[in-house]
Amino acid sequence: MTSTVNLLSTSKCFGGLVKRYSHYSECCACEMKFHVFEPPAATSKPAVLLFLSGLTCNDENFITKAGAIEYAYKNNLFLVCPDTSPRGCKIEGEDDSWDFGTGAGFYVDATTEKWCKNYNMYSYISEELYNIVNKQFSVNVNKWSIFGHSMGGMGALVIALRNPGKYQSVSAFAPISNPVDCQWGLKNFSNYLGTDDKSKWEQYDPSILARNYKGSHIDILVDQGTEDNFLEEQLKPQTLQDACEANPQHLALSLRKQEGYNHNYFFISTFIKDHIEFHAQHLNQQ
């Protein structure tokens, strides 16, 4: 059963509408919020482009800061921007640090007792929200692509690689490419997934998934700033590139190193046009 969505706000933008919704999530056992951009009425139902935000963000950051709406409008794309985690679940420690808990769902389905009731962002994004959008809005249910930033870039890659054929393309800005081997990943995976079975961690590692991926071909675009403070210790894009190069029959990665850019929305807004047009090319193919 698809949950009822409640309209919170509406704003006109580029002739279309930016809307914010809330709904009760079965996956996360709490209220969740998301934004959409509905392009102006067209003769055909728009394809869907889903963006996953990074650490500390919510459903508002990308839709207001990235400059994406103009290009979604020009390419007749229905843009979806969900939150990054459950909120207000009253779990001890969920608000203690910026890189774990609230704002840091890491797009996993938690298995540890403390977190498994609420922290199920993988299923929320790939199943629950997917079904809500397809049923509640006038969109092309067969045309979806996905992208994200940092933690959300990791989530986008993981969801695309674990669901062959569901997304026409995937891209990322500065994704966490090898979370089993960085401090952000170690902190979140050990708490959400436990330490007894590290194979659970590998289900959410883009580089491991890419190396082993055998599904339908996927084109991947990644932009990485060379002045990103997190580049060497947390993001490790070279590991993803090596994995994709070892699997050329199934994956084609374009990793672009952008000189002088760091990890923020100035970086994202500079290259957002490229990413949306990349997805539009795949989504608008017959």
PDB file of C-alpha atoms in Angstrom:
ATOM      1  CA  MET A   1       0.000   0.000   0.000  1.00  0.00           C
ATOM      2  CA  THR A   2       1.340   3.441  -0.948  1.00  0.00           C
ATOM      3  CA  SER A   3       1.218   5.969   1.868  1.00  0.00           C
ATOM      4  CA  THR A   4      -0.708   9.223   1.546  1.00  0.00           C
ATOM      5  CA  VAL A   5       1.465  12.208   0.752  1.00  0.00           C
ATOM      6  CA  ASN A   6       0.687  15.591   2.280  1.00  0.00           C
ATOM      7  CA  LEU A   7       1.489  18.788   0.389  1.00  0.00           C
ATOM      8  CA  LEU A   8       3.439  21.236   2.572  1.00  0.00           C
ATOM      9  CA  SER A   9       4.339  24.019   0.129  1.00  0.00           C
ATOM     10  CA  THR A  10       4.202  25.033  -3.538  1.00  0.00           C
ATOM     11  CA  SER A  11       6.347  27.553  -5.416  1.00  0.00           C
ATOM     12  CA  LYS A  12       6.365  28.356  -9.122  1.00  0.00           C
ATOM     13  CA  CYS A  13       9.788  28.123 -10.779  1.00  0.00           C
ATOM     14  CA  PHE A  14      10.716  28.155 -14.489  1.00  0.00           C
ATOM     15  CA  GLY A  15       7.051  27.722 -15.332  1.00  0.00           C
ATOM     16  CA  GLY A  16       6.833  24.516 -13.315  1.00  0.00           C
ATOM     17  CA  LEU A  17       6.178  23.859  -9.646  1.00  0.00           C
ATOM     18  CA  VAL A  18       8.486  23.099  -6.726  1.00  0.00           C
ATOM     19  CA  LYS A  19       6.515  21.177  -4.121  1.00  0.00           C
ATOM     20  CA  ARG A  20       7.397  19.816  -0.702  1.00  0.00           C
ATOM     21  CA  TYR A  21       5.613  16.782   0.693  1.00  0.00           C
ATOM     22  CA  SER A  22       5.538  14.739   3.887  1.00  0.00           C
ATOM     23  CA  HIS A  23       4.332  11.204   4.439  1.00  0.00           C
ATOM     24  CA  TYR A  24       4.553   8.404   6.956  1.00  0.00           C
ATOM     25  CA  SER A  25       7.267   5.975   5.902  1.00  0.00           C
ATOM     26  CA  GLU A  26       6.760   2.274   6.526  1.00  0.00           C
ATOM     27  CA  CYS A  27      10.481   1.677   5.944  1.00  0.00           C
ATOM     28  CA  CYS A  28      11.657   4.281   8.435  1.00  0.00           C
ATOM     29  CA  ALA A  29       8.702   4.174  10.843  1.00  0.00           C
ATOM     30  CA  CYS A  30       8.493   7.963  10.983  1.00  0.00           C
ATOM     31  CA  GLU A  31       7.458  10.991   8.967  1.00  0.00           C
ATOM     32  CA  MET A  32       9.674  11.674   5.957  1.00  0.00           C
ATOM     33  CA  LYS A  33       9.810  14.715   3.686  1.00  0.00           C
ATOM     34  CA  PHE A  34      10.816  15.182   0.055  1.00  0.00           C
ATOM     35  CA  HIS A  35      10.831  17.902  -2.605  1.00  0.00           C
ATOM     36  CA  VAL A  36       9.908  17.566  -6.262  1.00  0.00           C
ATOM     37  CA  PHE A  37      10.105  19.811  -9.279  1.00  0.00           C
ATOM     38  CA  GLU A  38       7.243  19.261 -11.710  1.00  0.00           C
ATOM     39  CA  PRO A  39       8.124  20.671 -15.142  1.00  0.00           C
ATOM     40  CA  PRO A  40       5.390  22.551 -17.017  1.00  0.00           C
ATOM     41  CA  ALA A  41       2.705  20.385 -18.591  1.00  0.00           C
ATOM     42  CA  ALA A  42       4.050  18.592 -21.633  1.00  0.00           C
ATOM     43  CA  THR A  43       2.689  16.204 -24.244  1.00  0.00           C
ATOM     44  CA  SER A  44       4.543  13.281 -22.667  1.00  0.00           C
ATOM     45  CA  LYS A  45       5.033  12.212 -19.079  1.00  0.00           C
ATOM     46  CA  PRO A  46       8.450  13.371 -17.822  1.00  0.00           C
ATOM     47  CA  ALA A  47      11.236  10.999 -16.885  1.00  0.00           C
ATOM     48  CA  VAL A  48      12.345  11.001 -13.238  1.00  0.00           C
ATOM     49  CA  LEU A  49      15.728  12.185 -11.972  1.00  0.00           C
ATOM     50  CA  LEU A  50      16.402  11.346  -8.321  1.00  0.00           C
ATOM     51  CA  PHE A  51      19.043  13.223  -6.311  1.00  0.00           C
ATOM     52  CA  LEU A  52      20.517  11.950  -3.025  1.00  0.00           C
ATOM     53  CA  SER A  53      22.133  14.540  -0.775  1.00  0.00           C
ATOM     54  CA  GLY A  54      25.170  14.206   1.460  1.00  0.00           C
ATOM     55  CA  LEU A  55      26.026  14.358   5.151  1.00  0.00           C
ATOM     56  CA  THR A  56      24.183  16.991   7.249  1.00  0.00           C
ATOM     57  CA  CYS A  57      21.750  17.794   4.409  1.00  0.00           C
ATOM     58  CA  ASN A  58      17.990  17.385   4.228  1.00  0.00           C
ATOM     59  CA  ASP A  59      15.482  17.525   1.373  1.00  0.00           C
ATOM     60  CA  GLU A  60      15.898  21.289   1.005  1.00  0.00           C
ATOM     61  CA  ASN A  61      19.631  21.757   0.299  1.00  0.00           C
ATOM     62  CA  PHE A  62      19.927  20.571  -3.283  1.00  0.00           C
ATOM     63  CA  ILE A  63      16.637  21.941  -4.564  1.00  0.00           C
ATOM     64  CA  THR A  64      17.482  25.445  -3.306  1.00  0.00           C
ATOM     65  CA  LYS A  65      21.286  25.631  -3.820  1.00  0.00           C
ATOM     66  CA  ALA A  66      22.314  23.593  -6.853  1.00  0.00           C
ATOM     67  CA  GLY A  67      20.712  25.546  -9.694  1.00  0.00           C
ATOM     68  CA  ALA A  68      19.262  22.302 -11.005  1.00  0.00           C
ATOM     69  CA  ILE A  69      15.698  23.404 -11.692  1.00  0.00           C
ATOM     70  CA  GLU A  70      16.517  25.428 -14.813  1.00  0.00           C
ATOM     71  CA  TYR A  71      18.099  22.389 -16.479  1.00  0.00           C
ATOM     72  CA  ALA A  72      15.398  19.993 -15.272  1.00  0.00           C
ATOM     73  CA  TYR A  73      12.884  22.361 -16.875  1.00  0.00           C
ATOM     74  CA  LYS A  74      14.828  22.597 -20.141  1.00  0.00           C
ATOM     75  CA  ASN A  75      15.055  18.805 -20.371  1.00  0.00           C
ATOM     76  CA  ASN A  76      11.502  18.070 -19.140  1.00  0.00           C
ATOM     77  CA  LEU A  77      12.677  16.057 -16.129  1.00  0.00           C
ATOM     78  CA  PHE A  78      10.731  15.420 -12.937  1.00  0.00           C
ATOM     79  CA  LEU A  79      13.246  16.050 -10.131  1.00  0.00           C
ATOM     80  CA  VAL A  80      12.941  14.247  -6.763  1.00  0.00           C
ATOM     81  CA  CYS A  81      14.957  15.267  -3.680  1.00  0.00           C
ATOM     82  CA  PRO A  82      14.435  13.184  -0.514  1.00  0.00           C
ATOM     83  CA  ASP A  83      15.906  13.620   2.950  1.00  0.00           C
ATOM     84  CA  THR A  84      19.158  11.948   4.004  1.00  0.00           C
ATOM     85  CA  SER A  85      17.900  10.111   7.086  1.00  0.00           C
ATOM     86  CA  PRO A  86      14.973   9.575   9.428  1.00  0.00           C
ATOM     87  CA  ARG A  87      14.496  12.381  11.944  1.00  0.00           C
ATOM     88  CA  GLY A  88      13.137  12.657  15.461  1.00  0.00           C
ATOM     89  CA  CYS A  89      13.125   8.932  16.159  1.00  0.00           C
ATOM     90  CA  LYS A  90      14.325   9.459  19.737  1.00  0.00           C
ATOM     91  CA  ILE A  91      17.167   6.981  19.409  1.00  0.00           C
ATOM     92  CA  GLU A  92      19.907   7.543  21.970  1.00  0.00           C
ATOM     93  CA  GLY A  93      22.909   9.115  20.235  1.00  0.00           C
ATOM     94  CA  GLU A  94      21.191   9.970  16.930  1.00  0.00           C
ATOM     95  CA  ASP A  95      22.027  13.676  17.331  1.00  0.00           C
ATOM     96  CA  ASP A  96      25.457  13.383  18.956  1.00  0.00           C
ATOM     97  CA  SER A  97      27.632  13.897  15.862  1.00  0.00           C
ATOM     98  CA  TRP A  98      27.322  15.452  12.414  1.00  0.00           C
ATOM     99  CA  ASP A  99      28.556  12.395  10.512  1.00  0.00           C
ATOM    100  CA  PHE A 100      26.361   9.707  12.082  1.00  0.00           C
ATOM    101  CA  GLY A 101      22.685   9.414  12.920  1.00  0.00           C
ATOM    102  CA  THR A 102      20.439  12.329  11.999  1.00  0.00           C
ATOM    103  CA  GLY A 103      21.419  13.634   8.559  1.00  0.00           C
ATOM    104  CA  ALA A 104      23.654  10.602   7.978  1.00  0.00           C
ATOM    105  CA  GLY A 105      21.481   7.638   7.053  1.00  0.00           C
ATOM    106  CA  PHE A 106      24.166   6.424   4.616  1.00  0.00           C
ATOM    107  CA  TYR A 107      21.487   4.876   2.393  1.00  0.00           C
ATOM    108  CA  VAL A 108      21.759   1.485   4.108  1.00  0.00           C
ATOM    109  CA  ASP A 109      19.213  -0.821   5.704  1.00  0.00           C
ATOM    110  CA  ALA A 110      20.424  -1.090   9.296  1.00  0.00           C
ATOM    111  CA  THR A 111      20.609  -4.553  10.838  1.00  0.00           C
ATOM    112  CA  THR A 112      21.685  -3.760  14.408  1.00  0.00           C
ATOM    113  CA  GLU A 113      18.907  -3.771  16.989  1.00  0.00           C
ATOM    114  CA  LYS A 114      19.231  -0.118  17.931  1.00  0.00           C
ATOM    115  CA  TRP A 115      18.907   1.255  14.395  1.00  0.00           C
ATOM    116  CA  CYS A 116      17.035  -1.342  12.314  1.00  0.00           C
ATOM    117  CA  LYS A 117      13.527  -0.048  13.037  1.00  0.00           C
ATOM    118  CA  ASN A 118      14.140   3.389  11.535  1.00  0.00           C
ATOM    119  CA  TYR A 119      17.391   3.583   9.575  1.00  0.00           C
ATOM    120  CA  ASN A 120      16.400   1.843   6.357  1.00  0.00           C
ATOM    121  CA  MET A 121      17.220   4.468   3.754  1.00  0.00           C
ATOM    122  CA  TYR A 122      18.220   1.926   1.100  1.00  0.00           C
ATOM    123  CA  SER A 123      14.744   0.402   0.971  1.00  0.00           C
ATOM    124  CA  TYR A 124      13.117   3.788   1.474  1.00  0.00           C
ATOM    125  CA  ILE A 125      14.821   5.252  -1.608  1.00  0.00           C
ATOM    126  CA  SER A 126      14.888   2.212  -3.884  1.00  0.00           C
ATOM    127  CA  GLU A 127      11.402   0.881  -3.090  1.00  0.00           C
ATOM    128  CA  GLU A 128       9.090   3.033  -0.992  1.00  0.00           C
ATOM    129  CA  LEU A 129       9.798   6.468  -2.451  1.00  0.00           C
ATOM    130  CA  TYR A 130      10.161   4.944  -5.930  1.00  0.00           C
ATOM    131  CA  ASN A 131       6.647   3.521  -5.672  1.00  0.00           C
ATOM    132  CA  ILE A 132       5.201   6.727  -4.202  1.00  0.00           C
ATOM    133  CA  VAL A 133       6.507   8.842  -7.069  1.00  0.00           C
ATOM    134  CA  ASN A 134       5.334   6.379  -9.717  1.00  0.00           C
ATOM    135  CA  LYS A 135       1.832   6.146  -8.236  1.00  0.00           C
ATOM    136  CA  GLN A 136       1.224   9.676  -6.981  1.00  0.00           C
ATOM    137  CA  PHE A 137       2.628  11.718  -9.869  1.00  0.00           C
ATOM    138  CA  SER A 138       2.199  11.789 -13.639  1.00  0.00           C
ATOM    139  CA  VAL A 139       5.644  10.509 -14.620  1.00  0.00           C
ATOM    140  CA  ASN A 140       7.154   7.959 -16.970  1.00  0.00           C
ATOM    141  CA  VAL A 141       7.504   4.986 -14.619  1.00  0.00           C
ATOM    142  CA  ASN A 142       9.956   3.273 -16.971  1.00  0.00           C
ATOM    143  CA  LYS A 143      12.428   6.162 -17.133  1.00  0.00           C
ATOM    144  CA  TRP A 144      14.429   6.811 -13.973  1.00  0.00           C
ATOM    145  CA  SER A 145      18.001   7.982 -13.405  1.00  0.00           C
ATOM    146  CA  ILE A 146      19.805   8.681 -10.148  1.00  0.00           C
ATOM    147  CA  PHE A 147      22.635  10.906  -8.910  1.00  0.00           C
ATOM    148  CA  GLY A 148      23.981  12.343  -5.684  1.00  0.00           C
ATOM    149  CA  HIS A 149      26.695  14.123  -3.738  1.00  0.00           C
ATOM    150  CA  SER A 150      29.234  12.666  -1.287  1.00  0.00           C
ATOM    151  CA  MET A 151      27.299  10.224   0.914  1.00  0.00           C
ATOM    152  CA  GLY A 152      24.465  10.626  -1.591  1.00  0.00           C
ATOM    153  CA  GLY A 153      26.830   9.910  -4.469  1.00  0.00           C
ATOM    154  CA  MET A 154      27.720   6.689  -2.706  1.00  0.00           C
ATOM    155  CA  GLY A 155      24.027   5.927  -2.270  1.00  0.00           C
ATOM    156  CA  ALA A 156      23.241   6.639  -5.913  1.00  0.00           C
ATOM    157  CA  LEU A 157      26.011   4.349  -7.143  1.00  0.00           C
ATOM    158  CA  VAL A 158      25.027   1.578  -4.734  1.00  0.00           C
ATOM    159  CA  ILE A 159      21.336   1.721  -5.625  1.00  0.00           C
ATOM    160  CA  ALA A 160      22.032   1.748  -9.369  1.00  0.00           C
ATOM    161  CA  LEU A 161      24.537  -1.106  -9.169  1.00  0.00           C
ATOM    162  CA  ARG A 162      22.273  -3.240  -6.986  1.00  0.00           C
ATOM    163  CA  ASN A 163      19.240  -2.728  -9.228  1.00  0.00           C
ATOM    164  CA  PRO A 164      20.328  -3.453 -12.826  1.00  0.00           C
ATOM    165  CA  GLY A 165      17.984  -2.000 -15.418  1.00  0.00           C
ATOM    166  CA  LYS A 166      16.022   0.137 -12.968  1.00  0.00           C
ATOM    167  CA  TYR A 167      17.983   3.330 -13.678  1.00  0.00           C
ATOM    168  CA  GLN A 168      18.996   4.518 -17.128  1.00  0.00           C
ATOM    169  CA  SER A 169      22.155   6.238 -15.854  1.00  0.00           C
ATOM    170  CA  VAL A 170      23.957   7.231 -12.657  1.00  0.00           C
ATOM    171  CA  SER A 171      26.258  10.104 -11.722  1.00  0.00           C
ATOM    172  CA  ALA A 172      27.872  11.554  -8.632  1.00  0.00           C
ATOM    173  CA  PHE A 173      29.640  14.603  -7.279  1.00  0.00           C
ATOM    174  CA  ALA A 174      32.570  13.587  -5.038  1.00  0.00           C
ATOM    175  CA  PRO A 175      31.096  10.245  -3.933  1.00  0.00           C
ATOM    176  CA  ILE A 176      32.349   8.179  -1.019  1.00  0.00           C
ATOM    177  CA  SER A 177      33.696   5.526  -3.359  1.00  0.00           C
ATOM    178  CA  ASN A 178      35.110   2.906  -0.999  1.00  0.00           C
ATOM    179  CA  PRO A 179      33.361   3.270   2.380  1.00  0.00           C
ATOM    180  CA  VAL A 180      34.647  -0.023   3.788  1.00  0.00           C
ATOM    181  CA  ASP A 181      38.073   1.657   3.796  1.00  0.00           C
ATOM    182  CA  CYS A 182      37.410   5.150   5.165  1.00  0.00           C
ATOM    183  CA  GLN A 183      36.512   6.576   8.566  1.00  0.00           C
ATOM    184  CA  TRP A 184      33.022   7.743   7.592  1.00  0.00           C
ATOM    185  CA  GLY A 185      32.205   4.266   6.362  1.00  0.00           C
ATOM    186  CA  LEU A 186      33.781   2.484   9.301  1.00  0.00           C
ATOM    187  CA  LYS A 187      31.849   4.625  11.781  1.00  0.00           C
ATOM    188  CA  ASN A 188      28.483   4.237  10.084  1.00  0.00           C
ATOM    189  CA  PHE A 189      28.721   0.652   8.896  1.00  0.00           C
ATOM    190  CA  SER A 190      29.910  -0.650  12.264  1.00  0.00           C
ATOM    191  CA  ASN A 191      26.976   1.030  14.018  1.00  0.00           C
ATOM    192  CA  TYR A 192      24.237   0.378  11.449  1.00  0.00           C
ATOM    193  CA  LEU A 193      25.380  -3.053  10.223  1.00  0.00           C
ATOM    194  CA  GLY A 194      27.502  -4.411  13.067  1.00  0.00           C
ATOM    195  CA  THR A 195      31.010  -5.823  12.943  1.00  0.00           C
ATOM    196  CA  ASP A 196      30.352  -9.575  12.944  1.00  0.00           C
ATOM    197  CA  ASP A 197      29.716  -9.952   9.204  1.00  0.00           C
ATOM    198  CA  LYS A 198      31.676  -7.568   6.980  1.00  0.00           C
ATOM    199  CA  SER A 199      29.935  -8.961   3.886  1.00  0.00           C
ATOM    200  CA  LYS A 200      26.999  -6.761   4.906  1.00  0.00           C
ATOM    201  CA  TRP A 201      29.258  -3.755   4.454  1.00  0.00           C
ATOM    202  CA  GLU A 202      30.262  -4.803   0.951  1.00  0.00           C
ATOM    203  CA  GLN A 203      26.625  -4.540  -0.190  1.00  0.00           C
ATOM    204  CA  TYR A 204      26.971  -0.765   0.212  1.00  0.00           C
ATOM    205  CA  ASP A 205      30.425  -0.187  -1.248  1.00  0.00           C
ATOM    206  CA  PRO A 206      30.375   1.235  -4.799  1.00  0.00           C
ATOM    207  CA  SER A 207      33.861   0.008  -5.669  1.00  0.00           C
ATOM    208  CA  ILE A 208      33.221  -3.565  -4.564  1.00  0.00           C
ATOM    209  CA  LEU A 209      29.836  -3.600  -6.305  1.00  0.00           C
ATOM    210  CA  ALA A 210      31.333  -2.158  -9.500  1.00  0.00           C
ATOM    211  CA  ARG A 211      34.084  -4.754  -9.650  1.00  0.00           C
ATOM    212  CA  ASN A 212      31.532  -7.570  -9.294  1.00  0.00           C
ATOM    213  CA  TYR A 213      28.677  -6.054 -11.308  1.00  0.00           C
ATOM    214  CA  LYS A 214      27.234  -8.315 -14.040  1.00  0.00           C
ATOM    215  CA  GLY A 215      23.958  -6.559 -14.907  1.00  0.00           C
ATOM    216  CA  SER A 216      22.912  -4.487 -17.905  1.00  0.00           C
ATOM    217  CA  HIS A 217      25.401  -1.851 -19.035  1.00  0.00           C
ATOM    218  CA  ILE A 218      25.494   1.399 -17.035  1.00  0.00           C
ATOM    219  CA  ASP A 219      27.119   4.700 -17.958  1.00  0.00           C
ATOM    220  CA  ILE A 220      28.548   6.567 -14.949  1.00  0.00           C
ATOM    221  CA  LEU A 221      29.660  10.195 -14.676  1.00  0.00           C
ATOM    222  CA  VAL A 222      31.670  11.351 -11.636  1.00  0.00           C
ATOM    223  CA  ASP A 223      33.029  14.834 -10.969  1.00  0.00           C
ATOM    224  CA  GLN A 224      35.667  15.247  -8.259  1.00  0.00           C
ATOM    225  CA  GLY A 225      37.242  18.521  -7.145  1.00  0.00           C
ATOM    226  CA  THR A 226      41.022  18.445  -6.759  1.00  0.00           C
ATOM    227  CA  GLU A 227      40.917  20.739  -3.696  1.00  0.00           C
ATOM    228  CA  ASP A 228      38.342  18.663  -1.849  1.00  0.00           C
ATOM    229  CA  ASN A 229      39.455  18.344   1.782  1.00  0.00           C
ATOM    230  CA  PHE A 230      37.995  14.835   1.938  1.00  0.00           C
ATOM    231  CA  LEU A 231      39.531  13.545  -1.279  1.00  0.00           C
ATOM    232  CA  GLU A 232      42.327  11.308  -0.044  1.00  0.00           C
ATOM    233  CA  GLU A 233      41.025  10.066   3.301  1.00  0.00           C
ATOM    234  CA  GLN A 234      37.280   9.673   2.686  1.00  0.00           C
ATOM    235  CA  LEU A 235      36.357   9.697  -1.019  1.00  0.00           C
ATOM    236  CA  LYS A 236      39.001   7.621  -2.866  1.00  0.00           C
ATOM    237  CA  PRO A 237      37.659   7.932  -6.432  1.00  0.00           C
ATOM    238  CA  GLN A 238      40.652   6.088  -7.876  1.00  0.00           C
ATOM    239  CA  THR A 239      39.384   2.884  -6.242  1.00  0.00           C
ATOM    240  CA  LEU A 240      36.094   3.263  -8.097  1.00  0.00           C
ATOM    241  CA  GLN A 241      37.886   3.981 -11.353  1.00  0.00           C
ATOM    242  CA  ASP A 242      40.062   0.881 -10.965  1.00  0.00           C
ATOM    243  CA  ALA A 243      36.968  -1.242 -10.289  1.00  0.00           C
ATOM    244  CA  CYS A 244      35.117   0.062 -13.341  1.00  0.00           C
ATOM    245  CA  GLU A 245      38.157  -0.347 -15.587  1.00  0.00           C
ATOM    246  CA  ALA A 246      38.319  -3.981 -14.464  1.00  0.00           C
ATOM    247  CA  ASN A 247      34.712  -4.444 -15.615  1.00  0.00           C
ATOM    248  CA  PRO A 248      34.506  -2.612 -18.973  1.00  0.00           C
ATOM    249  CA  GLN A 249      31.917  -4.890 -20.507  1.00  0.00           C
ATOM    250  CA  HIS A 250      29.334  -3.775 -17.936  1.00  0.00           C
ATOM    251  CA  LEU A 251      30.373  -0.297 -16.775  1.00  0.00           C
ATOM    252  CA  ALA A 252      31.668   2.857 -18.442  1.00  0.00           C
ATOM    253  CA  LEU A 253      32.935   5.456 -15.971  1.00  0.00           C
ATOM    254  CA  SER A 254      33.891   9.013 -16.881  1.00  0.00           C
ATOM    255  CA  LEU A 255      35.821  10.380 -13.885  1.00  0.00           C
ATOM    256  CA  ARG A 256      36.479  14.094 -14.309  1.00  0.00           C
ATOM    257  CA  LYS A 257      38.948  15.777 -11.964  1.00  0.00           C
ATOM    258  CA  GLN A 258      37.963  19.430 -11.662  1.00  0.00           C
ATOM    259  CA  GLU A 259      40.946  21.628 -10.856  1.00  0.00           C
ATOM    260  CA  GLY A 260      40.606  23.865  -7.797  1.00  0.00           C
ATOM    261  CA  TYR A 261      37.086  22.849  -6.742  1.00  0.00           C
ATOM    262  CA  ASN A 262      36.206  21.570  -3.283  1.00  0.00           C
ATOM    263  CA  HIS A 263      33.287  19.699  -1.693  1.00  0.00           C
ATOM    264  CA  ASN A 264      30.539  22.334  -1.540  1.00  0.00           C
ATOM    265  CA  TYR A 265      27.515  23.506  -3.512  1.00  0.00           C
ATOM    266  CA  PHE A 266      29.585  26.017  -5.491  1.00  0.00           C
ATOM    267  CA  PHE A 267      31.246  22.943  -6.988  1.00  0.00           C
ATOM    268  CA  ILE A 268      27.923  21.200  -7.602  1.00  0.00           C
ATOM    269  CA  SER A 269      26.289  24.253  -9.173  1.00  0.00           C
ATOM    270  CA  THR A 270      29.214  24.666 -11.574  1.00  0.00           C
ATOM    271  CA  PHE A 271      28.749  21.225 -13.120  1.00  0.00           C
ATOM    272  CA  ILE A 272      25.047  20.557 -12.521  1.00  0.00           C
ATOM    273  CA  LYS A 273      24.183  21.355 -16.141  1.00  0.00           C
ATOM    274  CA  ASP A 274      26.538  18.621 -17.352  1.00  0.00           C
ATOM    275  CA  HIS A 275      25.024  16.048 -15.031  1.00  0.00           C
ATOM    276  CA  ILE A 276      21.408  16.799 -15.868  1.00  0.00           C
ATOM    277  CA  GLU A 277      22.152  16.796 -19.591  1.00  0.00           C
ATOM    278  CA  PHE A 278      24.047  13.505 -19.178  1.00  0.00           C
ATOM    279  CA  HIS A 279      20.962  11.947 -17.631  1.00  0.00           C
ATOM    280  CA  ALA A 280      18.593  13.584 -20.120  1.00  0.00           C
ATOM    281  CA  GLN A 281      20.495  11.975 -23.002  1.00  0.00           C
ATOM    282  CA  HIS A 282      19.911   8.541 -21.496  1.00  0.00           C
ATOM    283  CA  LEU A 283      16.363   9.174 -20.322  1.00  0.00           C
ATOM    284  CA  ASN A 284      15.174  10.643 -23.592  1.00  0.00           C
ATOM    285  CA  GLN A 285      16.434   7.767 -25.701  1.00  0.00           C
ATOM    286  CA  GLN A 286      13.649   5.750 -27.307  1.00  0.00           C
TER     287      GLN A 286
END
